[in-house]
XYZ file of C-alpha atoms in Angstrom:
767
model
C -21.490 11.776 11.699
C -22.642 14.745 9.678
C -25.956 14.545 7.883
C -27.457 16.996 5.466
C -31.033 17.859 4.650
C -32.660 19.684 1.791
C -30.556 20.602 -1.184
C -27.189 19.891 0.407
C -26.222 16.249 0.085
C -23.139 14.754 1.649
C -20.693 13.131 -0.723
C -20.156 10.221 1.573
C -23.857 9.725 2.251
C -24.282 9.196 -1.459
C -21.349 6.869 -1.717
C -20.506 4.806 1.326
C -22.740 5.571 4.244
C -20.307 8.037 5.741
C -21.216 11.681 5.595
C -18.149 13.802 5.039
C -17.506 16.605 2.615
C -20.354 18.921 1.574
C -20.197 21.657 -1.041
C -22.806 24.071 -2.305
C -23.087 23.162 -5.979
C -23.706 19.721 -7.456
C -21.322 20.198 -10.450
C -18.516 21.122 -8.056
C -19.200 18.072 -5.907
C -19.079 15.614 -8.785
C -16.033 17.337 -10.254
C -14.257 17.099 -6.914
C -14.936 13.371 -6.598
C -14.057 12.596 -10.206
C -10.767 14.446 -9.930
C -9.422 13.359 -6.538
C -11.801 11.054 -4.700
C -12.610 8.257 -7.154
C -11.986 5.564 -4.529
C -12.920 7.446 -1.368
C -16.307 5.721 -1.358
C -14.638 2.306 -1.061
C -12.916 3.107 2.219
C -14.325 3.639 5.689
C -12.605 5.905 8.171
C -11.425 4.307 11.400
C -11.802 6.173 14.685
C -8.544 5.672 16.545
C -9.574 7.898 19.420
C -12.464 5.592 20.280
C -10.211 2.580 19.788
C -7.708 4.001 22.259
C -10.444 4.733 24.819
C -11.913 1.254 24.485
C -8.472 -0.330 24.821
C -7.769 1.730 27.931
C -11.102 0.773 29.504
C -10.463 -2.883 28.735
C -6.995 -2.796 30.306
C -8.382 -0.942 33.313
C -11.001 -3.629 33.845
C -8.281 -6.275 33.546
C -6.176 -4.514 36.189
C -9.099 -4.658 38.611
C -9.443 -8.385 38.105
C -7.831 -10.888 40.457
C -6.464 -12.683 37.417
C -4.974 -9.621 35.728
C -1.429 -11.022 35.388
C -2.671 -14.295 33.917
C -5.088 -12.462 31.651
C -2.346 -10.185 30.287
C -0.108 -13.205 29.709
C -2.911 -14.920 27.795
C -3.539 -11.845 25.634
C 0.155 -11.425 24.836
C 0.638 -15.112 24.062
C -2.476 -15.151 21.915
C -1.202 -12.251 19.768
C 2.284 -13.726 19.403
C 0.793 -17.063 18.389
C -1.216 -15.370 15.614
C 1.868 -13.503 14.376
C 3.895 -16.717 14.227
C 1.155 -18.596 12.363
C 0.955 -15.762 9.831
C 4.731 -15.778 9.358
C 4.861 -19.526 8.739
C 1.940 -19.299 6.276
C 3.597 -16.461 4.341
C 6.848 -18.434 4.127
C 5.037 -21.531 2.845
C 3.114 -19.523 0.248
C 6.354 -17.880 -0.914
C 7.842 -21.336 -1.429
C 4.929 -22.442 -3.591
C 4.984 -19.237 -5.622
C 8.731 -19.520 -6.250
C 8.523 -23.111 -7.474
C 5.454 -22.614 -9.671
C 6.693 -19.325 -11.133
C 10.084 -20.808 -11.969
C 8.479 -23.772 -13.770
C 6.103 -21.685 -15.886
C 8.853 -19.187 -16.741
C 11.264 -21.857 -17.948
C 8.722 -23.915 -19.879
C 8.396 -21.131 -22.461
C 12.015 -21.736 -23.490
C 12.116 -25.532 -23.374
C 11.324 -28.662 -21.382
C 12.965 -31.375 -19.307
C 13.466 -34.776 -20.949
C 13.763 -36.733 -17.702
C 10.972 -35.126 -15.652
C 8.517 -32.852 -17.448
C 7.456 -31.056 -14.241
C 11.012 -29.839 -13.459
C 12.220 -26.369 -14.290
C 15.600 -25.908 -15.962
C 17.622 -25.659 -12.737
C 16.057 -28.739 -11.164
C 16.242 -30.667 -14.431
C 19.975 -30.149 -14.722
C 20.552 -30.582 -10.979
C 18.883 -33.987 -10.811
C 20.038 -35.298 -14.184
C 22.018 -38.516 -14.155
C 24.886 -36.971 -16.040
C 27.776 -35.710 -13.940
C 29.259 -33.422 -16.580
C 29.087 -29.657 -16.564
C 26.895 -29.497 -19.658
C 23.203 -30.171 -19.140
C 21.664 -32.284 -21.886
C 18.354 -33.151 -20.229
C 16.927 -29.650 -20.686
C 16.265 -28.954 -24.365
C 14.425 -26.406 -26.470
C 11.070 -27.292 -27.965
C 12.495 -27.705 -31.449
C 15.587 -27.195 -33.544
C 13.648 -24.624 -35.541
C 14.236 -21.027 -34.456
C 10.826 -19.952 -35.792
C 8.968 -22.697 -33.914
C 10.707 -21.880 -30.631
C 9.974 -18.212 -31.228
C 6.266 -18.896 -31.750
C 6.018 -21.206 -28.713
C 7.718 -18.562 -26.571
C 5.201 -15.902 -27.647
C 2.172 -18.244 -27.674
C 2.686 -19.487 -24.102
C 3.200 -15.920 -22.923
C -0.123 -14.971 -24.486
C -1.923 -17.971 -22.962
C -0.568 -17.245 -19.475
C -1.549 -13.572 -19.530
C -5.021 -14.235 -20.979
C -5.788 -16.734 -18.214
C -4.496 -14.345 -15.575
C -6.380 -11.324 -16.935
C -9.681 -13.212 -17.313
C -9.523 -14.670 -13.792
C -8.762 -11.251 -12.311
C -11.488 -9.552 -14.362
C -14.219 -12.081 -13.594
C -13.410 -13.169 -10.049
C -11.566 -10.345 -8.287
C -10.558 -7.100 -10.029
C -9.038 -5.944 -6.730
C -6.268 -8.524 -7.199
C -4.814 -6.466 -10.048
C -1.754 -4.305 -9.586
C 0.701 -4.181 -6.735
C -1.614 -3.302 -3.863
C 1.002 -1.433 -1.834
C -0.778 1.914 -2.149
C -4.085 0.479 -0.953
C -2.431 -1.392 1.920
C -0.760 1.839 3.015
C -4.181 3.524 3.103
C -5.646 0.678 5.174
C -2.803 0.887 7.678
C -3.225 4.679 7.675
C -6.735 4.295 9.092
C -9.034 3.876 6.063
C -10.318 0.320 6.205
C -11.377 -1.767 3.219
C -12.073 -5.391 4.064
C -12.849 -6.563 0.532
C -9.315 -5.632 -0.556
C -7.786 -8.175 1.850
C -10.459 -10.861 1.548
C -9.934 -14.575 0.961
C -11.174 -14.207 -2.635
C -8.453 -11.648 -3.395
C -5.879 -13.867 -1.702
C -6.846 -16.896 -3.769
C -6.929 -15.027 -7.090
C -3.591 -13.387 -6.358
C -1.978 -16.753 -5.601
C -3.248 -18.267 -8.851
C -2.619 -15.357 -11.201
C 0.693 -14.010 -9.927
C 2.841 -16.961 -11.170
C 1.106 -16.851 -14.556
C 1.697 -13.119 -14.890
C 5.395 -13.380 -14.030
C 5.818 -16.381 -16.344
C 4.227 -14.501 -19.240
C 7.307 -12.309 -19.481
C 5.665 -8.993 -18.632
C 8.146 -6.564 -17.101
C 6.554 -6.857 -13.685
C 7.651 -8.495 -10.457
C 6.120 -10.542 -7.668
C 7.602 -8.570 -4.763
C 4.955 -5.812 -4.713
C 2.016 -8.243 -5.039
C 3.669 -10.347 -2.338
C 2.999 -7.465 0.062
C -0.702 -7.495 -0.862
C -0.858 -11.273 -0.752
C 0.859 -11.439 2.642
C -1.394 -8.741 4.108
C -4.503 -10.533 2.867
C -3.193 -13.745 4.387
C -2.605 -11.957 7.683
C -6.126 -10.511 7.576
C -7.742 -13.885 6.861
C -5.800 -15.747 9.568
C -6.238 -13.019 12.189
C -9.972 -12.833 11.449
C -10.326 -16.475 12.450
C -9.301 -15.558 15.980
C -12.236 -13.519 17.285
C -10.267 -11.973 20.140
C -8.615 -9.518 17.743
C -11.076 -6.747 16.972
C -11.307 -5.887 13.289
C -9.827 -2.466 12.376
C -8.290 -2.104 15.839
C -4.746 -0.897 16.485
C -3.618 -4.486 17.077
C -5.116 -5.491 13.749
C -3.171 -2.761 11.963
C -0.007 -4.054 13.624
C -0.841 -7.395 12.034
C -1.166 -5.661 8.650
C 2.251 -4.009 8.983
C 3.848 -7.278 10.120
C 2.329 -9.222 7.231
C 3.336 -6.628 4.627
C 6.894 -6.600 5.957
C 7.025 -10.403 5.871
C 5.952 -10.294 2.212
C 9.045 -8.254 1.363
C 11.223 -10.351 3.663
C 10.462 -13.607 1.831
C 10.649 -11.913 -1.575
C 14.258 -10.847 -0.970
C 15.290 -13.331 1.713
C 15.862 -10.338 3.969
C 14.179 -10.388 7.408
C 15.744 -7.136 8.656
C 15.065 -5.477 5.306
C 11.432 -6.523 5.632
C 11.198 -4.936 9.084
C 12.659 -1.687 7.781
C 10.276 -1.752 4.821
C 7.332 -2.027 7.189
C 8.570 0.944 9.213
C 9.879 3.136 6.386
C 7.219 2.573 3.740
C 4.060 1.080 5.197
C 3.537 2.364 8.737
C 2.523 5.966 9.407
C 4.019 5.591 12.897
C 5.437 2.778 14.936
C 5.509 1.419 18.459
C 7.801 -1.073 20.137
C 5.043 -3.678 20.010
C 4.604 -3.212 16.269
C 8.355 -3.558 15.697
C 8.463 -6.797 17.708
C 5.448 -8.194 15.871
C 7.025 -7.278 12.538
C 10.391 -8.748 13.403
C 8.848 -12.014 14.630
C 6.608 -12.357 11.581
C 9.522 -11.727 9.194
C 11.746 -14.117 11.116
C 9.245 -16.983 11.029
C 8.448 -16.340 7.355
C 12.090 -16.365 6.243
C 12.918 -19.338 8.485
C 10.061 -21.320 6.939
C 11.213 -20.437 3.435
C 14.789 -21.402 4.317
C 13.599 -24.730 5.755
C 11.637 -25.574 2.592
C 14.600 -24.458 0.403
C 12.745 -23.761 -2.875
C 15.875 -23.827 -5.074
C 17.678 -26.696 -3.281
C 20.789 -24.522 -3.078
C 20.324 -22.886 0.316
C 19.425 -19.645 -1.442
C 16.187 -17.886 -0.577
C 16.167 -15.907 -3.840
C 17.812 -16.680 -7.167
C 19.884 -13.507 -7.320
C 21.507 -14.006 -3.926
C 25.275 -13.698 -4.375
C 28.507 -13.589 -2.345
C 31.529 -11.401 -3.138
C 35.006 -12.169 -1.832
C 36.765 -9.132 -3.323
C 36.582 -5.461 -2.451
C 36.350 -2.107 -4.228
C 38.714 0.811 -4.814
C 38.194 4.496 -4.182
C 38.514 5.420 -7.848
C 35.382 3.347 -8.458
C 33.311 5.844 -6.456
C 33.097 7.908 -9.651
C 31.424 5.027 -11.476
C 29.212 4.333 -8.475
C 28.052 7.957 -8.546
C 27.011 7.490 -12.168
C 24.882 4.539 -11.109
C 23.230 6.627 -8.394
C 22.443 9.450 -10.803
C 21.000 6.974 -13.273
C 18.821 5.431 -10.553
C 17.292 8.799 -9.689
C 16.647 9.694 -13.324
C 15.285 6.240 -14.065
C 12.720 6.457 -11.284
C 11.438 9.868 -12.320
C 11.361 9.163 -16.075
C 9.564 5.829 -15.715
C 7.082 7.211 -13.177
C 6.127 10.109 -15.434
C 5.832 7.848 -18.458
C 3.810 5.315 -16.434
C 1.314 7.895 -15.169
C 0.927 9.288 -18.684
C 0.199 5.794 -20.000
C -2.244 5.184 -17.138
C -4.232 8.318 -17.910
C -4.493 7.282 -21.558
C -5.335 3.728 -20.546
C -8.248 4.895 -18.380
C -9.696 6.854 -21.294
C -9.265 4.406 -24.166
C -8.712 0.779 -23.020
C -9.995 0.578 -19.447
C -13.055 -1.369 -20.603
C -10.961 -4.071 -22.314
C -8.397 -5.235 -19.730
C -7.835 -8.644 -21.326
C -7.090 -7.171 -24.752
C -4.862 -4.554 -23.161
C -2.845 -7.198 -21.324
C -2.631 -9.418 -24.400
C -1.301 -6.651 -26.639
C 1.331 -5.583 -24.122
C 2.564 -9.118 -23.484
C 2.700 -10.162 -27.134
C 4.693 -7.070 -28.096
C 7.001 -7.676 -25.141
C 7.519 -11.346 -26.057
C 8.132 -10.738 -29.754
C 10.798 -8.127 -29.003
C 12.376 -9.744 -25.945
C 13.174 -13.036 -27.670
C 16.047 -11.436 -29.593
C 17.787 -10.053 -26.489
C 19.234 -12.491 -23.978
C 18.688 -10.213 -20.968
C 15.079 -9.547 -21.925
C 14.326 -13.146 -22.843
C 15.443 -14.627 -19.525
C 13.296 -14.447 -16.433
C 14.295 -11.252 -14.599
C 15.368 -12.987 -11.390
C 17.473 -15.480 -13.359
C 18.928 -12.646 -15.423
C 19.932 -10.731 -12.296
C 21.477 -13.875 -10.847
C 23.784 -14.053 -13.874
C 24.477 -10.303 -14.033
C 25.490 -10.219 -10.367
C 27.964 -13.090 -10.810
C 31.721 -12.757 -11.073
C 33.298 -13.984 -14.294
C 35.456 -16.344 -12.262
C 32.437 -18.581 -11.716
C 31.131 -19.180 -15.249
C 28.391 -21.813 -15.113
C 25.972 -21.029 -17.959
C 26.232 -20.245 -21.675
C 24.773 -16.772 -21.085
C 27.406 -15.910 -18.487
C 30.152 -17.435 -20.604
C 29.125 -15.206 -23.495
C 28.935 -12.148 -21.210
C 32.454 -12.736 -19.866
C 34.001 -13.362 -23.279
C 36.409 -10.453 -24.043
C 35.772 -10.897 -27.761
C 32.083 -10.036 -27.337
C 32.494 -6.756 -25.466
C 30.889 -4.628 -28.174
C 28.001 -7.005 -28.649
C 27.411 -7.331 -24.891
C 27.488 -3.565 -24.376
C 24.872 -3.133 -27.082
C 22.672 -5.897 -25.653
C 22.867 -4.418 -22.155
C 22.110 -0.896 -23.386
C 19.125 -1.944 -25.499
C 17.881 -4.144 -22.665
C 18.017 -1.157 -20.285
C 16.146 1.200 -22.610
C 13.551 -1.321 -23.778
C 12.799 -2.562 -20.274
C 12.197 1.005 -19.112
C 9.521 1.260 -21.790
C 8.138 -2.198 -21.014
C 7.863 -1.365 -17.304
C 5.943 1.824 -18.070
C 3.341 -0.078 -20.088
C 3.260 -3.353 -18.110
C 2.892 -2.096 -14.544
C -0.628 -0.735 -15.105
C -2.061 -3.859 -16.756
C -5.042 -5.356 -14.881
C -3.140 -8.346 -13.513
C -1.064 -8.826 -10.343
C 2.044 -6.758 -10.999
C 4.921 -5.307 -9.004
C 7.752 -2.962 -9.886
C 10.530 -3.933 -7.480
C 12.320 -6.557 -9.573
C 11.773 -4.827 -12.965
C 13.438 -1.717 -11.537
C 16.299 -3.813 -10.209
C 16.624 -5.555 -13.579
C 16.948 -2.202 -15.360
C 19.599 -1.069 -12.900
C 21.419 -4.412 -13.159
C 21.803 -4.249 -16.947
C 22.888 -0.613 -16.829
C 25.277 -1.294 -13.954
C 26.815 -4.290 -15.703
C 27.311 -2.127 -18.785
C 29.093 0.552 -16.731
C 31.192 -2.140 -15.031
C 32.064 -3.611 -18.409
C 33.145 -0.176 -19.650
C 35.253 0.398 -16.503
C 36.896 -3.013 -16.908
C 37.680 -2.328 -20.569
C 39.189 1.047 -19.665
C 41.387 -0.564 -17.016
C 42.633 -3.302 -19.336
C 43.395 -0.749 -22.053
C 45.260 1.627 -19.733
C 46.484 -0.395 -16.719
C 49.270 2.097 -15.955
C 46.939 5.104 -15.730
C 47.344 6.947 -12.392
C 43.624 6.403 -11.780
C 44.266 2.656 -11.465
C 47.365 2.853 -9.283
C 45.521 1.101 -6.440
C 45.203 -2.022 -8.584
C 48.997 -2.563 -8.699
C 48.746 -4.076 -12.154
C 46.387 -6.814 -11.017
C 44.592 -8.654 -13.753
C 41.209 -8.521 -11.970
C 40.910 -5.055 -10.529
C 37.234 -4.421 -11.348
C 34.309 -6.783 -10.740
C 31.479 -5.856 -13.168
C 29.013 -7.972 -11.173
C 29.201 -5.549 -8.239
C 28.236 -2.722 -10.577
C 25.124 -4.653 -11.569
C 24.242 -5.085 -7.891
C 24.743 -1.396 -7.089
C 22.832 -0.370 -10.210
C 19.922 -2.530 -9.076
C 19.985 -0.850 -5.650
C 20.075 2.620 -7.213
C 17.134 1.949 -9.545
C 15.013 0.404 -6.797
C 15.710 3.359 -4.527
C 14.998 5.846 -7.311
C 11.639 4.217 -8.009
C 10.417 3.658 -4.452
C 12.331 6.477 -2.702
C 13.498 4.046 -0.027
C 16.837 4.427 1.748
C 17.801 2.159 4.642
C 15.505 -0.612 3.435
C 17.385 -0.918 0.141
C 20.797 -0.777 1.831
C 19.945 -3.549 4.277
C 18.291 -5.722 1.614
C 21.391 -5.495 -0.566
C 23.619 -6.299 2.383
C 21.566 -9.373 3.263
C 21.649 -10.463 -0.393
C 25.445 -10.226 -0.624
C 26.604 -10.685 2.953
C 29.508 -8.324 2.171
C 30.140 -5.666 4.789
C 32.762 -3.997 2.618
C 30.091 -3.037 0.055
C 27.970 -1.122 2.577
C 29.615 2.221 1.753
C 29.124 1.970 -2.047
C 25.516 0.875 -1.496
C 24.836 3.813 0.825
C 26.450 6.154 -1.715
C 24.382 5.052 -4.725
C 21.161 4.986 -2.684
C 21.811 8.462 -1.278
C 22.568 9.901 -4.724
C 19.528 8.193 -6.275
C 17.264 9.610 -3.571
C 18.811 13.063 -3.860
C 18.289 13.128 -7.636
C 14.779 11.764 -7.199
C 13.993 14.429 -4.603
C 15.138 17.143 -6.994
C 12.990 15.809 -9.825
C 9.954 14.627 -7.856
C 8.893 14.460 -4.242
C 7.519 10.956 -3.688
C 7.997 7.394 -4.823
C 5.626 5.517 -7.076
C 3.509 4.116 -4.229
C 2.701 7.574 -2.846
C 2.041 8.994 -6.299
C -0.262 6.097 -7.118
C -2.302 7.001 -4.044
C -2.998 10.427 -5.518
C -3.523 9.138 -9.060
C -6.077 6.530 -7.986
C -7.907 8.808 -5.544
C -7.104 6.736 -2.448
C -7.592 8.407 0.950
C -4.298 8.790 2.775
C -3.232 11.268 5.425
C 0.461 12.053 5.196
C 2.650 12.219 8.264
C 3.249 15.947 7.890
C 0.609 18.662 8.194
C -1.057 18.996 4.793
C -2.261 22.516 5.627
C 1.104 23.964 6.577
C 1.729 25.982 3.422
C 1.605 29.782 3.548
C -1.373 30.008 1.220
C -3.453 27.617 3.308
C -2.545 28.469 6.880
C -5.111 31.291 7.274
C -8.147 29.287 6.186
C -10.675 28.869 9.046
C -12.299 25.511 9.582
C -15.643 26.960 8.440
C -14.225 27.044 4.897
C -14.639 23.324 4.444
C -16.878 22.177 7.303
C -20.422 20.969 6.697
C -22.889 23.480 8.094
C -26.186 21.679 7.614
C -26.341 18.919 10.180
C -28.705 16.147 11.169
C -28.561 15.467 14.896
C -30.412 13.279 17.367
C -32.289 15.009 20.234
C -31.504 13.876 23.738
C -35.165 13.060 24.517
C -38.615 12.613 23.019
C -37.743 9.860 20.520
C -38.655 6.173 20.142
C -36.998 3.052 18.761
C -39.338 3.121 15.763
C -38.408 6.687 14.893
C -34.717 6.063 15.477
C -34.522 3.043 13.163
C -36.682 4.741 10.537
C -34.228 7.634 10.604
C -31.204 5.336 10.426
C -32.716 3.553 7.442
C -33.394 6.838 5.685
C -29.951 8.233 6.537
C -27.572 5.228 6.789
C -24.709 7.091 8.401
C -22.003 5.665 10.630
C -22.837 7.926 13.581
C -24.895 10.866 14.802
C -24.251 13.927 16.974
C -26.536 14.147 20.006
C -27.746 17.648 20.970
C -29.570 18.905 24.034
C -32.853 20.386 22.802
C -34.645 22.176 19.979
C -33.868 25.720 21.102
C -30.146 25.385 21.861
C -28.127 22.890 19.883
C -25.660 22.200 22.630
C -23.486 19.220 21.743
C -23.669 16.626 24.510
C -22.249 13.576 22.726
C -21.824 11.422 19.660
C -23.186 7.914 19.127
C -22.240 5.358 16.485
C -24.800 3.366 14.544
C -23.204 0.159 15.772
C -23.659 1.310 19.363
C -27.355 2.000 18.734
C -27.812 -1.491 17.309
C -25.968 -3.002 20.263
C -28.235 -1.144 22.698
C -31.278 -2.324 20.745
C -30.212 -5.969 20.950
C -29.913 -5.655 24.714
C -33.150 -3.706 25.141
C -35.364 -6.065 23.138
C -34.568 -8.843 25.579
C -36.551 -6.950 28.203
C -40.196 -8.015 28.650
C -41.354 -4.383 28.592
C -39.776 -3.705 25.203
C -41.839 -2.177 22.392
C -40.815 -0.278 19.274
C -42.760 2.709 20.595
C -40.793 2.736 23.836
C -39.311 6.153 24.501
C -35.518 6.464 24.673
C -33.277 9.310 25.703
C -29.689 10.404 26.236
C -29.345 12.010 29.652
C -26.017 12.923 31.242
C -27.463 12.671 34.747
C -28.162 8.993 34.245
C -24.535 8.362 33.368
C -23.241 10.377 36.314
C -25.439 8.443 38.757
C -24.747 5.101 37.111
C -23.520 2.675 39.763
C -25.736 -0.395 39.815
C -23.938 -2.285 37.025
C -26.821 -2.064 34.556
C -26.134 -0.900 31.027
C -29.574 0.589 30.334
C -31.427 2.753 32.825
C -35.116 3.601 32.793
C -36.719 6.755 34.184
C -39.524 9.147 33.342
C -37.876 10.265 30.069
C -37.533 6.735 28.734
C -34.793 4.157 28.317
C -31.405 5.834 28.680
C -28.712 5.096 26.061
C -26.131 7.499 27.461
C -23.722 4.734 28.375
C -23.392 3.921 24.659
C -22.635 7.519 23.750
C -19.264 9.233 23.485
C -19.601 11.901 26.160
C -16.480 13.794 25.140
C -16.468 14.141 21.342
C -13.573 16.136 19.949
C -14.601 19.664 19.055
C -12.935 22.928 17.995
C -14.039 26.547 17.854
C -15.501 27.915 14.635
C -12.564 30.299 14.137
C -9.928 27.567 14.440
C -7.449 27.450 11.537
C -7.320 24.509 9.166
C -3.636 23.980 9.928
C -4.475 23.367 13.591
C -7.380 21.078 12.751
C -5.101 19.146 10.405
C -2.626 18.711 13.256
C -5.378 17.246 15.447
C -6.340 14.767 12.737
C -2.684 13.911 12.227
C -1.929 13.358 15.917
C -5.150 11.724 17.155
C -6.715 10.308 13.965
C -10.353 10.825 15.010
C -13.129 10.082 12.568
C -14.933 13.376 13.023
C -14.322 16.747 14.670
C -17.278 18.879 15.784
C -17.219 22.642 15.250
C -18.799 24.791 17.961
C -19.510 28.474 18.530
C -20.473 29.653 21.999
C -21.199 26.031 22.943
C -23.539 25.552 19.970
C -22.904 22.905 17.297
C -22.426 24.706 13.971
C -20.774 22.052 11.786
C -18.634 18.942 11.415
C -15.454 18.001 9.573
C -13.889 14.586 8.885
C -10.532 13.262 7.695
C -11.838 12.770 4.172
C -13.022 16.386 4.077
C -9.498 17.446 4.885
C -7.966 15.372 2.093
C -10.497 16.248 -0.611
C -10.599 19.975 0.007
C -6.817 20.265 0.132
C -6.713 19.313 -3.537
C -9.621 21.607 -4.290
C -8.172 24.675 -2.603
C -4.719 24.078 -4.037
C -5.919 23.598 -7.597
C -8.183 26.610 -7.684
C -5.795 28.743 -5.617
C -8.378 29.797 -3.051
C -5.964 31.897 -1.026
C -7.488 33.945 1.824
C -4.907 36.621 1.174
C -6.594 37.333 -2.126
C -9.659 39.123 -0.812
C -11.063 39.640 -4.264
C -11.378 35.880 -4.753
C -12.894 34.975 -1.385
C -16.415 35.490 -2.602
C -15.923 32.951 -5.366
C -15.044 30.025 -3.122
C -17.712 27.424 -4.013
C -17.199 25.369 -0.861
C -18.463 27.609 1.895
C -18.332 31.356 2.315
C -16.007 32.748 4.926
C -17.314 33.009 8.479
C -19.219 36.159 9.500
C -21.715 36.959 12.231
C -24.616 37.538 9.860
C -24.075 34.153 8.224
C -23.759 32.449 11.628
C -27.239 33.546 12.581
C -28.645 32.034 9.424
C -27.070 28.586 9.763
C -29.787 25.995 9.278
C -29.347 23.251 11.847
C -32.374 21.028 11.395
C -33.151 18.532 14.113
C -34.645 15.151 13.282
C -37.761 14.594 15.332
C -40.722 12.281 15.290
């Protein structure tokens, strides 16, 4: 890649071994990284162009083989086998997480007299008594104060253990992980984020975090956990090349399966993978994703974690229907969902900025304070005290099927005022809790908390609509009810409110609709679900452009290339590529070098690749070679008896053109030829090419580097990270080319002119 000498130092060369963005002044460089590229150094850019070429060459060699059909069948079967194994593993892990989380969540409120290791549902299910009232599950004491203290104390213990394990063993296990997984799938690899250590810590700490009562969910971390599991399992099979296109298909499939088992929704998981995670999709990726989700959900269904046939606690079935006058109430839910998403996101990002300044060094104390405040307040509100999934299960239910004291109290007409107040305070307080809890340094998701907020608000609106109907049954608005005693089902309002809030937070559309359909199994509620999701997204689009995952990418400085052209705005479209390209380059000459010099240079400048130029007088670009390719050539060359470190090597095109004897390395008067390891057709553009066009090339082809040439001479390089970093820089400082008076102040690179071209310092590394 690009390498700088003298006073110009590449950002990436300082950070991660990749040489990308170069600017003139050190203060500007550090400011740029601190503002937008905090985590750029942790990610390596994949080269999808080279991957595609290598895949094509491999398939071409297979076609020439006499066993091509059998070989293709073996490759296809091998990949499908890996996908199925990953799906089964994700389903089994989801089962364990559901059982353990349910036990730890319930034990804060009481214990089972017959079997101490049972949660409340299992305790009552397997009790010897046949009555409707469960007597085997009891609170810790008859004292309200003691139960209150136990509830808060266990919450504190759970979160302290979780925070310490994450802090000491794997800080990368904190948070949701969706933003980072999106970046990895987008072509910026980070193996330590999906390592076995992260997987293990996430599995241990996620149930403890959920059980502590923090307003966070397990669905987001399930995506990270599932992707890490897919990475670990796929890495065992050496036939899948790491960071290849097939490997990214595995990532998408695993992430989708994580959502599928979290909601018991295989089709919803597939849509999540396509709509949220993948930058693009192919038929193969869709089939992999569908198969992985299917095997994961089937495994979870076979294990039956709740012994009820349900895959998630808040799965529900509705036998009734809805009336057209209810569309007004449904619209209110959609509007609330859009406002909820924007308000909570803005409050969350404000809290995160303050957290980074004041409490980032004390993650355990931060988590402890948040959870103890949450526990002490939540105990006095039924819908905050209960586990969120259990609470949604009750809120979604119809009053005809009263099975618990909480639901009996909610359906009691004499408690309408009290219930409305509890639901309203639960909605407002949980919005605040979510804003503070989601950024704590423990595994934390935001799917279920958002749904819980929408469920309480929706149930409150449904309760109000039901009260209005019972007060004025003869009102023309309710003529469709024909005086029926049960015209409105408040539980459906809770379900639609949950869909609206989830959509408003994540800015998802079809995924939410399908998930809600698979949760309810009611085709007649498709239209109301589509309505509330559409309104929530429309309101969210008016207030803010992206969902929380995309905004977190920008907040945390994660490299991510969006699907649309990032240099398509009017103020950016006239920028030439020379504005942000690196103009001081280190290149490798095509001849006159030795192994000793080459490895000394690679040690001094540990870059991921090097441009190869023709000679000292004319820097004609003839190719590009990766560091890994040089090391591979070295391993093959040192097996030769004539090998020495002072052996001359070269890169000659003529050797490649005449190559026909099956040997990888050729020797002639100029030395050992490494041309067969070199990319002979590196992507290049002219020096006067516009940034918008270069951005389109990166978007369509996803190369790692683009070379900039003038009259056949190499004058600079630009990478994907350059494009992302400088977009923020130019936008913030309003470096518009239309403002001629400000051109001279651009600190990146001066605009292109013939006098400057002649003075470009291209220094060639030589022995």
